Tab-separated table of C-alpha atoms (C1' of nucleotides) in Angstrom:
chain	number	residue	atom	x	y	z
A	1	UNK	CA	-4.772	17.791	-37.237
A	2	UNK	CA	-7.401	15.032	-37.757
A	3	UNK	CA	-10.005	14.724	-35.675
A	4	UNK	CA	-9.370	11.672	-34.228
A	5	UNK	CA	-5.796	12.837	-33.468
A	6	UNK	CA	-7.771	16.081	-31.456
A	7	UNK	CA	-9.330	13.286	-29.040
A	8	UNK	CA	-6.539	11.471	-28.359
A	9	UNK	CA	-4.593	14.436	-27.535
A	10	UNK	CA	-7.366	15.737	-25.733
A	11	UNK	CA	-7.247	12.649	-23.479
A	12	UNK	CA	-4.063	12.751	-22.868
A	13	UNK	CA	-3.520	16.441	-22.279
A	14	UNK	CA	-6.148	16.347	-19.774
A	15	UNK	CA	-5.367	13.022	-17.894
A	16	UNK	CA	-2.017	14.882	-17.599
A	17	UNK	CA	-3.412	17.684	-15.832
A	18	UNK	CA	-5.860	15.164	-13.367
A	19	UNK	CA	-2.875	12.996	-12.736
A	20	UNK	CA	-0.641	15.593	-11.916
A	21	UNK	CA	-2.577	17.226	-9.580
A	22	UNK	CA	-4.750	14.007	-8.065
A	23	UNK	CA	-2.734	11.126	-8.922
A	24	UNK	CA	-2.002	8.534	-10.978
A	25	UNK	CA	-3.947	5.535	-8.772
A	26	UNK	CA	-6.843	7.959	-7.458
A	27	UNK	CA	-7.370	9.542	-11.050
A	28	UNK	CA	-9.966	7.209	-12.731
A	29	UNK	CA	-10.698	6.649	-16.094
A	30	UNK	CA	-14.303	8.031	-15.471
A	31	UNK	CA	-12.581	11.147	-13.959
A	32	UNK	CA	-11.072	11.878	-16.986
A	33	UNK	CA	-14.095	11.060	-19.058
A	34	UNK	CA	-15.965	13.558	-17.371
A	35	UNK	CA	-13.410	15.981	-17.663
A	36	UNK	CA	-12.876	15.081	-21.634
A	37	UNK	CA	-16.456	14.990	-22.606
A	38	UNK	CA	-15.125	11.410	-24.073
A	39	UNK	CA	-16.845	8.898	-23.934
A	40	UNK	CA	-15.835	5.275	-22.810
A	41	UNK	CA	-16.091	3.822	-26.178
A	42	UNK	CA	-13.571	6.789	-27.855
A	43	UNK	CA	-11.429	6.138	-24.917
A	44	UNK	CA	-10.754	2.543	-25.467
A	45	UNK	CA	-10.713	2.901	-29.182
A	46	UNK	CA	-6.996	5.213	-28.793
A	47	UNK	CA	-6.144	3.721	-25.876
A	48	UNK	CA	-5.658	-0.432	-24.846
A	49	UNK	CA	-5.889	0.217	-21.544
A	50	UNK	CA	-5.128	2.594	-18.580
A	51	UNK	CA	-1.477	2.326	-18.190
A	52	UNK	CA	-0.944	2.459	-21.901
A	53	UNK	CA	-2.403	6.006	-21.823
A	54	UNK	CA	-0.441	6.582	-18.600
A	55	UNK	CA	2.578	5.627	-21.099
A	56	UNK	CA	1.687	7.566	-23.580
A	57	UNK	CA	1.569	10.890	-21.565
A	58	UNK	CA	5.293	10.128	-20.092
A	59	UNK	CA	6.927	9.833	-23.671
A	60	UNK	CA	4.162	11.795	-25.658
A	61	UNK	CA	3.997	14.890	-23.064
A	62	UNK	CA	6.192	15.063	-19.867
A	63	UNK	CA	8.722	13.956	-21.735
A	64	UNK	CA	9.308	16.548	-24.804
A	65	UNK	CA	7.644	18.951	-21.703
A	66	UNK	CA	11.217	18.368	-19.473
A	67	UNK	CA	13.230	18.470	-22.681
A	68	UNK	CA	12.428	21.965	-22.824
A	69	UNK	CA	12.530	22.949	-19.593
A	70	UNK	CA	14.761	21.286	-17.865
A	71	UNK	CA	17.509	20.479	-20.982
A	72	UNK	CA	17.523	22.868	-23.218
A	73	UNK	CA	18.682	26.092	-20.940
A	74	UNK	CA	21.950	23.689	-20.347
A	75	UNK	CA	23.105	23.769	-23.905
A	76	UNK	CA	23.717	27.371	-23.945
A	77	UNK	CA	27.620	26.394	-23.235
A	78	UNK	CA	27.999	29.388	-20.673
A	79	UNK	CA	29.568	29.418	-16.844
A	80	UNK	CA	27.394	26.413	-15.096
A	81	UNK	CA	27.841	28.342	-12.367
A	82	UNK	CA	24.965	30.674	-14.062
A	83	UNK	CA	23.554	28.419	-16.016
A	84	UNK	CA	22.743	25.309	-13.503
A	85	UNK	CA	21.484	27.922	-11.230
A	86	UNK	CA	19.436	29.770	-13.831
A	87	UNK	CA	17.844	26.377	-15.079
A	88	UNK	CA	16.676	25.969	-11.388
A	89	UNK	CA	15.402	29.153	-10.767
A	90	UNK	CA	12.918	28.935	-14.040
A	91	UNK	CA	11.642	25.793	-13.049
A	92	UNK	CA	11.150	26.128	-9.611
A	93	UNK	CA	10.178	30.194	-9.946
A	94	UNK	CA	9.278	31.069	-13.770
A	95	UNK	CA	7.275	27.406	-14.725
A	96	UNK	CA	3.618	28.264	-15.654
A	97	UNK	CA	2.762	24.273	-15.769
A	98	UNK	CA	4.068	23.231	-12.096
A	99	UNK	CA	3.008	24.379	-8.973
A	100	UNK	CA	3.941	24.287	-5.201
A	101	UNK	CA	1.159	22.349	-4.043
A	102	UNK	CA	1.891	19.932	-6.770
A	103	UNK	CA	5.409	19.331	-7.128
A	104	UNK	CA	6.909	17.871	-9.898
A	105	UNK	CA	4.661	15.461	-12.210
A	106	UNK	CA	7.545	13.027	-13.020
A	107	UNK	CA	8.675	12.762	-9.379
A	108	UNK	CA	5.102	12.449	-8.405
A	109	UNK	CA	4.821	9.561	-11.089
A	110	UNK	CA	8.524	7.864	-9.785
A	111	UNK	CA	7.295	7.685	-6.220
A	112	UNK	CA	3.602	6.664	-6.391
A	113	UNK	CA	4.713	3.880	-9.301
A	114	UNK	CA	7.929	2.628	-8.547
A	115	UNK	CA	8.767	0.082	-8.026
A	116	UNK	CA	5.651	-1.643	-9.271
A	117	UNK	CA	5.002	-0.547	-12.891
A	118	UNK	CA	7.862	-1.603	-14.090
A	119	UNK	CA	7.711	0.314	-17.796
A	120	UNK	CA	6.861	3.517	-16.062
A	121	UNK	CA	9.762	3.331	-13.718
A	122	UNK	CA	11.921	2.644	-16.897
A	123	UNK	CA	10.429	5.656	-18.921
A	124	UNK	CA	10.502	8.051	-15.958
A	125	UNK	CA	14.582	6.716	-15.424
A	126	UNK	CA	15.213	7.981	-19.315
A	127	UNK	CA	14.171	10.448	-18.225
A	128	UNK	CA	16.060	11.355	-15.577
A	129	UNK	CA	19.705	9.962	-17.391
A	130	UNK	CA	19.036	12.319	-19.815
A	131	UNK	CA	18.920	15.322	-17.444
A	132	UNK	CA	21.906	14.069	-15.687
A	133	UNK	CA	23.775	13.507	-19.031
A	134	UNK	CA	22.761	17.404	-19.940
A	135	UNK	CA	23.993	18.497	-16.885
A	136	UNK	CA	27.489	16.384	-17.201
A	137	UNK	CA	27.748	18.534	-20.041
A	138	UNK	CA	27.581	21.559	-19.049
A	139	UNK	CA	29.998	20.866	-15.624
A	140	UNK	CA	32.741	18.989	-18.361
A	141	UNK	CA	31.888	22.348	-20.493
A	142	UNK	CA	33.030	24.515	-17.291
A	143	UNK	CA	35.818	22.789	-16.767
A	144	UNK	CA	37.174	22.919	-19.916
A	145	UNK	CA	36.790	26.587	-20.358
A	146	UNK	CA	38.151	27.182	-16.797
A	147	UNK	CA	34.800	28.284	-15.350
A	148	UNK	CA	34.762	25.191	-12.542
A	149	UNK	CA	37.567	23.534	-11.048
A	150	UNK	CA	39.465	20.860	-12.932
A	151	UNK	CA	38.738	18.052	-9.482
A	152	UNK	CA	35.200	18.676	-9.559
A	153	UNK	CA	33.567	15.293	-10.722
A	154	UNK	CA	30.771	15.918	-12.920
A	155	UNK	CA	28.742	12.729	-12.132
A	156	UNK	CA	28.774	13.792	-8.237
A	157	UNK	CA	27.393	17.269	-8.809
A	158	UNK	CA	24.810	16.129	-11.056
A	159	UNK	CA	23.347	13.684	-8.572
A	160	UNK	CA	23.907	16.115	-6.283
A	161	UNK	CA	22.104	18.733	-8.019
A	162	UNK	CA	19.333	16.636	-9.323
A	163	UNK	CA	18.175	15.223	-5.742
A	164	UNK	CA	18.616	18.832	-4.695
A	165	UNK	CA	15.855	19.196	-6.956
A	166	UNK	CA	13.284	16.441	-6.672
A	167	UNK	CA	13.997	16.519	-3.002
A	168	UNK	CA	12.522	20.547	-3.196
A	169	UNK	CA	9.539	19.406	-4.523
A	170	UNK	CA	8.962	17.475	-1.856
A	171	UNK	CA	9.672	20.059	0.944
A	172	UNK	CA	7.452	22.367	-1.125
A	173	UNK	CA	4.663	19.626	-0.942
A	174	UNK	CA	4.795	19.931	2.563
A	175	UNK	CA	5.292	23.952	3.586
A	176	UNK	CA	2.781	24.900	0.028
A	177	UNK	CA	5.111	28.176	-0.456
A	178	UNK	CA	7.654	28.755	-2.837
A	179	UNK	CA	9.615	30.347	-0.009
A	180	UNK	CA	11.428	26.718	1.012
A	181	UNK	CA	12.402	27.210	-3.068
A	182	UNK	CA	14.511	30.866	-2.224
A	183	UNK	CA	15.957	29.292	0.652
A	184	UNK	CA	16.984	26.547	-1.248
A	185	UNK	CA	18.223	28.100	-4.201
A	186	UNK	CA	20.512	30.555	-2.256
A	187	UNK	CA	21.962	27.409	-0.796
A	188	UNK	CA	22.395	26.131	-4.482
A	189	UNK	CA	24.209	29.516	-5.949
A	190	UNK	CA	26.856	28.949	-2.931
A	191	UNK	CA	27.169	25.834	-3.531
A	192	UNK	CA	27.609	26.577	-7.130
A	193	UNK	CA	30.025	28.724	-6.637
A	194	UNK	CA	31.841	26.394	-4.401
A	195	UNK	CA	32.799	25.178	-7.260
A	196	UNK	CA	34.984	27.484	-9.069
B	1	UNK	CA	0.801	-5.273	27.096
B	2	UNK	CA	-2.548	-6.135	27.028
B	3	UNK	CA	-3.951	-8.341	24.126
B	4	UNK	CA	-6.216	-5.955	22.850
B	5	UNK	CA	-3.428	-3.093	22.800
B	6	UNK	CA	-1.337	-6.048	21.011
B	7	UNK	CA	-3.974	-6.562	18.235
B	8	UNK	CA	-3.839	-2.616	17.768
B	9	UNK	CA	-0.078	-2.476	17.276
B	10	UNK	CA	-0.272	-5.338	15.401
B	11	UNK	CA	-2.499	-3.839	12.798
B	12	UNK	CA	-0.195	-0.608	12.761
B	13	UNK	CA	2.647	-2.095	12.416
B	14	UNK	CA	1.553	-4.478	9.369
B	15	UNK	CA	-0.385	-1.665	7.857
B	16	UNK	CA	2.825	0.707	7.924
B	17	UNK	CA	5.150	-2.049	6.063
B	18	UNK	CA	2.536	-2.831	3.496
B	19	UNK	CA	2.115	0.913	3.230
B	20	UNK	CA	5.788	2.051	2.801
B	21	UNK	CA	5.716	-1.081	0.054
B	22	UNK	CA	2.764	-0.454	-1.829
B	23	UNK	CA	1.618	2.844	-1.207
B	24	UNK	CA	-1.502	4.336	1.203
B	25	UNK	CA	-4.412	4.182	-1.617
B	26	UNK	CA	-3.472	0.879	-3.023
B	27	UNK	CA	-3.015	-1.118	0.551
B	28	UNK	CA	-6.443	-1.899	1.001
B	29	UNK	CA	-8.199	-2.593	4.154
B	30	UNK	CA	-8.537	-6.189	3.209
B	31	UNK	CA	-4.953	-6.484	2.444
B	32	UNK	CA	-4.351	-5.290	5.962
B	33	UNK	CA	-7.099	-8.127	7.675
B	34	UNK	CA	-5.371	-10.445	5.348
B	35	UNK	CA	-2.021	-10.581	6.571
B	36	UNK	CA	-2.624	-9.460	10.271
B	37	UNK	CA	-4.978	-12.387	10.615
B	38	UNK	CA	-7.453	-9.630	11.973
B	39	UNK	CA	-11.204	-9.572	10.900
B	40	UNK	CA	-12.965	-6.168	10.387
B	41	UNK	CA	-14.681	-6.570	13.397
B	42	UNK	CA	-11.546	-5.956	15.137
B	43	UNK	CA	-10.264	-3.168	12.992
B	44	UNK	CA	-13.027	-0.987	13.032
B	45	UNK	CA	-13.364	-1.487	16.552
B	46	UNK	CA	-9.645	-0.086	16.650
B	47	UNK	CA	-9.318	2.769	14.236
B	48	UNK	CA	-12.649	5.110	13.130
B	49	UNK	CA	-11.607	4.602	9.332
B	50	UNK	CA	-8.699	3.935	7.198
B	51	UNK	CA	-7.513	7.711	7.511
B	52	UNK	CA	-7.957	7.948	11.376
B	53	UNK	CA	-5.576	4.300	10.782
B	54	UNK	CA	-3.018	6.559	8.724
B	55	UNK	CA	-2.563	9.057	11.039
B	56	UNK	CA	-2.047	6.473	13.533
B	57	UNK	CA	0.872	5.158	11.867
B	58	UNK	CA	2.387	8.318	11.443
B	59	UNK	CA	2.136	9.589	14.649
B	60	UNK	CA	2.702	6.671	16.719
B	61	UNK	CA	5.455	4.293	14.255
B	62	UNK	CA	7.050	6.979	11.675
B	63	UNK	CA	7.559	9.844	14.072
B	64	UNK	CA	9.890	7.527	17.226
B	65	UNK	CA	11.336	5.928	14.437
B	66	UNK	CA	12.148	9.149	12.483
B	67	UNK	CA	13.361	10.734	15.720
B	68	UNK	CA	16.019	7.697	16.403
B	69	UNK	CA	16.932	7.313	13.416
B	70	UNK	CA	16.649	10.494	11.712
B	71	UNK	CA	17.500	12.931	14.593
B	72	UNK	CA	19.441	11.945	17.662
B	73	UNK	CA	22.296	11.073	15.852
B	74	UNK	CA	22.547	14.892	15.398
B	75	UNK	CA	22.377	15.308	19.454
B	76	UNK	CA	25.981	14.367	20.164
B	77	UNK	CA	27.102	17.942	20.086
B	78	UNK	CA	30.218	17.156	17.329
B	79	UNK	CA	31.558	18.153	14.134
B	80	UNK	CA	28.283	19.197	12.042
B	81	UNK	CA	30.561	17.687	8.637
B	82	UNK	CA	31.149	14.247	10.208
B	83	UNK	CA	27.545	14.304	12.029
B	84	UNK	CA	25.828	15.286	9.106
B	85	UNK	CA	27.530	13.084	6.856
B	86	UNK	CA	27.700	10.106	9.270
B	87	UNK	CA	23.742	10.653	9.959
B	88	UNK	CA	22.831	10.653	5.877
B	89	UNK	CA	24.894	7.394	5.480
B	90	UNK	CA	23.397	5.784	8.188
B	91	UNK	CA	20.378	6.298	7.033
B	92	UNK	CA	20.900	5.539	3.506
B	93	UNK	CA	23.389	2.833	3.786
B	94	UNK	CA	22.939	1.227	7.184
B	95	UNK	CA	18.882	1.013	8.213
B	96	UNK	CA	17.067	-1.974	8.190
B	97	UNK	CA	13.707	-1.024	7.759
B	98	UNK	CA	14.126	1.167	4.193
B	99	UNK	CA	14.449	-0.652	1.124
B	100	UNK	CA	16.125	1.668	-1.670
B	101	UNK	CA	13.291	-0.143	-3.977
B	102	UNK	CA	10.854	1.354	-1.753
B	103	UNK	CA	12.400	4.335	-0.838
B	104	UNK	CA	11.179	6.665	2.354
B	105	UNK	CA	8.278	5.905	4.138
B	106	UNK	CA	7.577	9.743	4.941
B	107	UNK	CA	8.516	11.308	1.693
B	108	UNK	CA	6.514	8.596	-0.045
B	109	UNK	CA	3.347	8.739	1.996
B	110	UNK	CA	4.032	13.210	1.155
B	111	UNK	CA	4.220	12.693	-2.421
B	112	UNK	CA	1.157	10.484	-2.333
B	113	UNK	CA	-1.196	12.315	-0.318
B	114	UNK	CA	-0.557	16.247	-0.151
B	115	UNK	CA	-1.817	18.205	-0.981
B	116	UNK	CA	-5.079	16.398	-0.401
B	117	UNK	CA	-4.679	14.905	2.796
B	118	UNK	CA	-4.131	17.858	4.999
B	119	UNK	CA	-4.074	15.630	8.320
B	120	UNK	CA	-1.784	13.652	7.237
B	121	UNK	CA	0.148	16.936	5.355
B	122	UNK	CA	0.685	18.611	8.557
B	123	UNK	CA	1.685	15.503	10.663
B	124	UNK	CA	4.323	14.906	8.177
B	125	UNK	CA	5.172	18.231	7.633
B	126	UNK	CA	6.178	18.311	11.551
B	127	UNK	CA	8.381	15.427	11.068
B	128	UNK	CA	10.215	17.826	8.911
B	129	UNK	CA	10.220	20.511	10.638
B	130	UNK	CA	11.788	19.018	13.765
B	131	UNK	CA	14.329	17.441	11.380
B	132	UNK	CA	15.166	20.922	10.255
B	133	UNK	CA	15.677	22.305	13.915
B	134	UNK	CA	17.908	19.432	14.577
B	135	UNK	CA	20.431	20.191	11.846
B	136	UNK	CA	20.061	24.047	12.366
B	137	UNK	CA	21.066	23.382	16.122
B	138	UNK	CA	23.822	21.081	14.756
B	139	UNK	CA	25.496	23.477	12.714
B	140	UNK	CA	24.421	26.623	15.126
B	141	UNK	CA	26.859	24.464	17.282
B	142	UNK	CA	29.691	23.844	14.976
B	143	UNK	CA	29.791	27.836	14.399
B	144	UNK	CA	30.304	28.539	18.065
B	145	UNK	CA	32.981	25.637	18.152
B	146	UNK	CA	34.463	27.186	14.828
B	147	UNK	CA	34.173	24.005	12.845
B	148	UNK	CA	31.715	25.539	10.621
B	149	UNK	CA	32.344	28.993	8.619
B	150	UNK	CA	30.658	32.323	10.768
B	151	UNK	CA	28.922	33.293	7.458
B	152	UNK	CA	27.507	29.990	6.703
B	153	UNK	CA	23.535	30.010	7.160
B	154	UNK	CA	22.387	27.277	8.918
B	155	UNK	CA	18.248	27.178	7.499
B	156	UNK	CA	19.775	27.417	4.644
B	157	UNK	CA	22.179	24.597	4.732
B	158	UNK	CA	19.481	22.649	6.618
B	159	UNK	CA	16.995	23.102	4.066
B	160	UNK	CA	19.810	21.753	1.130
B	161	UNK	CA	21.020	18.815	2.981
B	162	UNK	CA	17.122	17.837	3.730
B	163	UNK	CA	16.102	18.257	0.222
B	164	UNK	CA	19.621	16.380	-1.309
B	165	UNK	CA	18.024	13.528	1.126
B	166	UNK	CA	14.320	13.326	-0.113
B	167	UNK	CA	15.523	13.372	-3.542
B	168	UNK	CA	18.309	11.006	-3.326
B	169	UNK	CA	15.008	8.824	-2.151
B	170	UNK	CA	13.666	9.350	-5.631
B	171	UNK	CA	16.445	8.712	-7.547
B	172	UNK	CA	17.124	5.383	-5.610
B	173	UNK	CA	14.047	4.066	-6.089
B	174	UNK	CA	14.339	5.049	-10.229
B	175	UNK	CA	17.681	3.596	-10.504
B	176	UNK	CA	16.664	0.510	-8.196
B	177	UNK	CA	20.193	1.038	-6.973
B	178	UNK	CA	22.690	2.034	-3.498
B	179	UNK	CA	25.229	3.102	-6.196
B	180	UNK	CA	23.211	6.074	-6.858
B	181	UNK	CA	23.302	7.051	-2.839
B	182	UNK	CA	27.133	6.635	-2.714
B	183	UNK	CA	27.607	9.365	-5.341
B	184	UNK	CA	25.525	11.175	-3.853
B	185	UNK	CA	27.730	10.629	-0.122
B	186	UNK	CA	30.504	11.840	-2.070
B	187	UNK	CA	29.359	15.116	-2.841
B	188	UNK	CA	27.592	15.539	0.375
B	189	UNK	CA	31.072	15.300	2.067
B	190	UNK	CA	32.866	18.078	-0.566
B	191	UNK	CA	29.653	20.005	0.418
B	192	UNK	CA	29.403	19.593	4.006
B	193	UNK	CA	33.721	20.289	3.962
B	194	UNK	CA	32.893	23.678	1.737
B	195	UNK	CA	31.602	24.890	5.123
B	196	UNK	CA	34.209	24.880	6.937
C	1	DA	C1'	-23.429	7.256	-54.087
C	2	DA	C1'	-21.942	2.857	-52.045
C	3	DT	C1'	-19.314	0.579	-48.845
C	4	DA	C1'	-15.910	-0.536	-45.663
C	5	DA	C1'	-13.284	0.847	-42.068
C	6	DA	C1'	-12.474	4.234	-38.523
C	7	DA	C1'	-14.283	6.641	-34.725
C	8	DC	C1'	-17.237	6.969	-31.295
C	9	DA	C1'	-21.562	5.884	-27.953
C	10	DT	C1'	-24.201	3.176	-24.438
C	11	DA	C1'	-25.138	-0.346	-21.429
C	12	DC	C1'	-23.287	-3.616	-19.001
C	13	DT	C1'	-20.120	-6.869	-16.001
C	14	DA	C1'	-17.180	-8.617	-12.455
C	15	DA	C1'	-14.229	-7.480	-9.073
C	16	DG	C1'	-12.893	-4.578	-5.750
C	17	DT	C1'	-13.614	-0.695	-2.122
C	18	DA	C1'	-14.590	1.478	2.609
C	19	DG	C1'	-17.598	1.091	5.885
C	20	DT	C1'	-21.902	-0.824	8.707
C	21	DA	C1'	-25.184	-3.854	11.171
C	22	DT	C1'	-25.571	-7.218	14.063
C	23	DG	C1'	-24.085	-10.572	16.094
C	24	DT	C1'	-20.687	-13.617	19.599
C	25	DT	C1'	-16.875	-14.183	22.703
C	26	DT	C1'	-13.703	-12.600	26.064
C	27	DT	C1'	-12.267	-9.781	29.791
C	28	DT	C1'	-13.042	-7.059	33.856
C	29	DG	C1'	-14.746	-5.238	38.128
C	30	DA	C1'	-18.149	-5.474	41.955
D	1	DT	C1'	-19.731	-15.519	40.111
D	2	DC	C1'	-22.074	-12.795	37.265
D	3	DA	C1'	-23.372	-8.858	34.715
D	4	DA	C1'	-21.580	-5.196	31.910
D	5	DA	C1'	-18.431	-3.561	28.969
D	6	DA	C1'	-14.636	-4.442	25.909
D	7	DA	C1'	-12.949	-6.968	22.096
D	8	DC	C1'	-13.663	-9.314	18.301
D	9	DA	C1'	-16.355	-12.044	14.224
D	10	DT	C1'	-19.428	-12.446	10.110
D	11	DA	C1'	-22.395	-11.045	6.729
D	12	DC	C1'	-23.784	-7.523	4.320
D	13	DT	C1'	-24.413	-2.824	1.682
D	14	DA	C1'	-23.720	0.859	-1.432
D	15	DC	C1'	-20.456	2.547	-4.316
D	16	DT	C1'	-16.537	2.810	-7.451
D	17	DT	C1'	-13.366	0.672	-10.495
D	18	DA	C1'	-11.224	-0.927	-15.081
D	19	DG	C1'	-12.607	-3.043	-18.793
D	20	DT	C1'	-16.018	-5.314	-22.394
D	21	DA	C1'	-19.899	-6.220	-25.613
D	22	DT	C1'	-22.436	-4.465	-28.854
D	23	DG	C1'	-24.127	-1.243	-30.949
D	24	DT	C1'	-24.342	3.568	-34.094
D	25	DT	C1'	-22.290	7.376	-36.535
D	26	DT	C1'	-18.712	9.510	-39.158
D	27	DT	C1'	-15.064	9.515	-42.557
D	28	DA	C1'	-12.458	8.031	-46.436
D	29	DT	C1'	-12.048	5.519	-50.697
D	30	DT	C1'	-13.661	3.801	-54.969
DNA sequence: AATAAAACATACTAAGTAGTATGTTTTTGA
DNA sequence: TCAAAAACATACTACTTAGTATGTTTTATT
């Protein structure tokens, strides 16, 4: 990698890790200088302005970051009984990135920036269609091979699902223990199963 | 009410609808004097500092409100699947006050300030907590009235239907969009009917 | 090696921020 | 009614913010 590529992913890596944790708003551009050992010239050279980098970390890292995590354990084609509940129980249990206190960087991002940055909101929705599609997938998947009932309606249990999960986050915001997740998630393998 | 008390309320109540629009660090204490018509003066003669201002809001505005609108629906002793369900679209589909642009004032105000805030972290996390009791008594009830399943847990249930809510929030507010919540009602009704 | 462009460094600006200092006006209680 | 306290008004400060202007250094190309 060139060495001008190293600083800009260098920027970016780091602003991830302020932003996640502090906040998009309250994380400043001299915050992340400090924390870079950039200076301000090198960070307006890769960068036109603040939310362009902000931009750049949705499609550059969160967003290959969530293909991994959150997509790629649903193309396994197995029972989504197991596999939607195994999906959540890595990323709310197993994740080395995420933490409690946290939450979730792209919910974080939805609700401090919607709806007034208009091209994060639209990045962060990709985002979210494509976990929905994935998980359509694997329920239309189930059904076919028998594994989930043929009146289950895909689209409902992946909304379902999905505000199950950014709506943990939120509740582990508050408590700060990963024992709300357990609780949770032993809700989510009954309802699961519900639907066999 | 006396004019001075009036001034006060005035501020809150201004404060907590710019707030829930634009976010706690971004509604500046100008942007409050500017549309209350109130001069600093007056506000710091009211509230010690912006946080002291923040708490106000929550305890005083957000928790009554949360409590009506959030919690003694729950209170009329009936069927926890058509008092749960009735409750969540009420909420969603009914209130004046939330936008789904905007989302909810208490999950946004958690996103945006735990775990850094820990006044304001605890107040909200009480909201929550007293949310919680009211389904778990809800469903407690349903049990001894048989319209809920003996084996069905009621944290546990409590603790899915309040996380399905806060993230239901999030995806309204990505999607810009009620069409989002009534798939989401859908489910919540084959859900809430699986415990029977 | 020479040179042009890329990559970075430093000092600055203008606009905002929460909060304070110091007033004036209004209300209240004897 | 009149003084004291409550309620508000104005001008200011010290600090932070994103972004810019103007440089210097490094790298790549010939």
């Amino acid at each position: 990698m060139k060495k001008a590529e190293a600083t800009r992913l260098s920027i970016l890596q780091k602003s991830f890790e302020l932003i996640y944790v502090k906040g998009y708003q309250t994380t400043s551009i001299d915050d992340i200088l400090a924390t870079t050992q950039v200076t301000k010239g090198a960070f307006y050279y890769h960068f036109k302005n603040k939310d362009e980098m902000g931009l750049a970390i949705i499609n550059e890292l969160l967003k290959p970051a969530f293909a991994a995590t959150f997509m790629r354990p649903l193309q396994s084609g197995g029972n989504p009984v197991k596999v939607l509940y195994d999906m959540m129980y890595e990323i709310l249990m197993k994740d080395k990135f995420m933490k409690v206190e946290y939450g979730c960087p792209a919910a974080n991002l939805t609700l401090e920036m919607a709806p007034w940055h208009k091209d994060f909101t639209i990045a962060l929705n990709n985002l979210s269609e494509e976990w929905k599609k994935s998980i359509i997938q694997c329920i239309k998947n189930g059904k076919k091979n028998g594994d989930i009932r043929a009146d289950v309606k895909p689209e409902q249990v992946a909304v379902f699902i999905m505000s199950g999960y950014w709506g943990i986050r939120n509740m582990g915001k508050l408590e700060n223990s990963k024992s709300v997740y357990l609780i949770y998630l032993k809700q989510l393998k009954d309802y699961l199963t519900s639907l066999r």
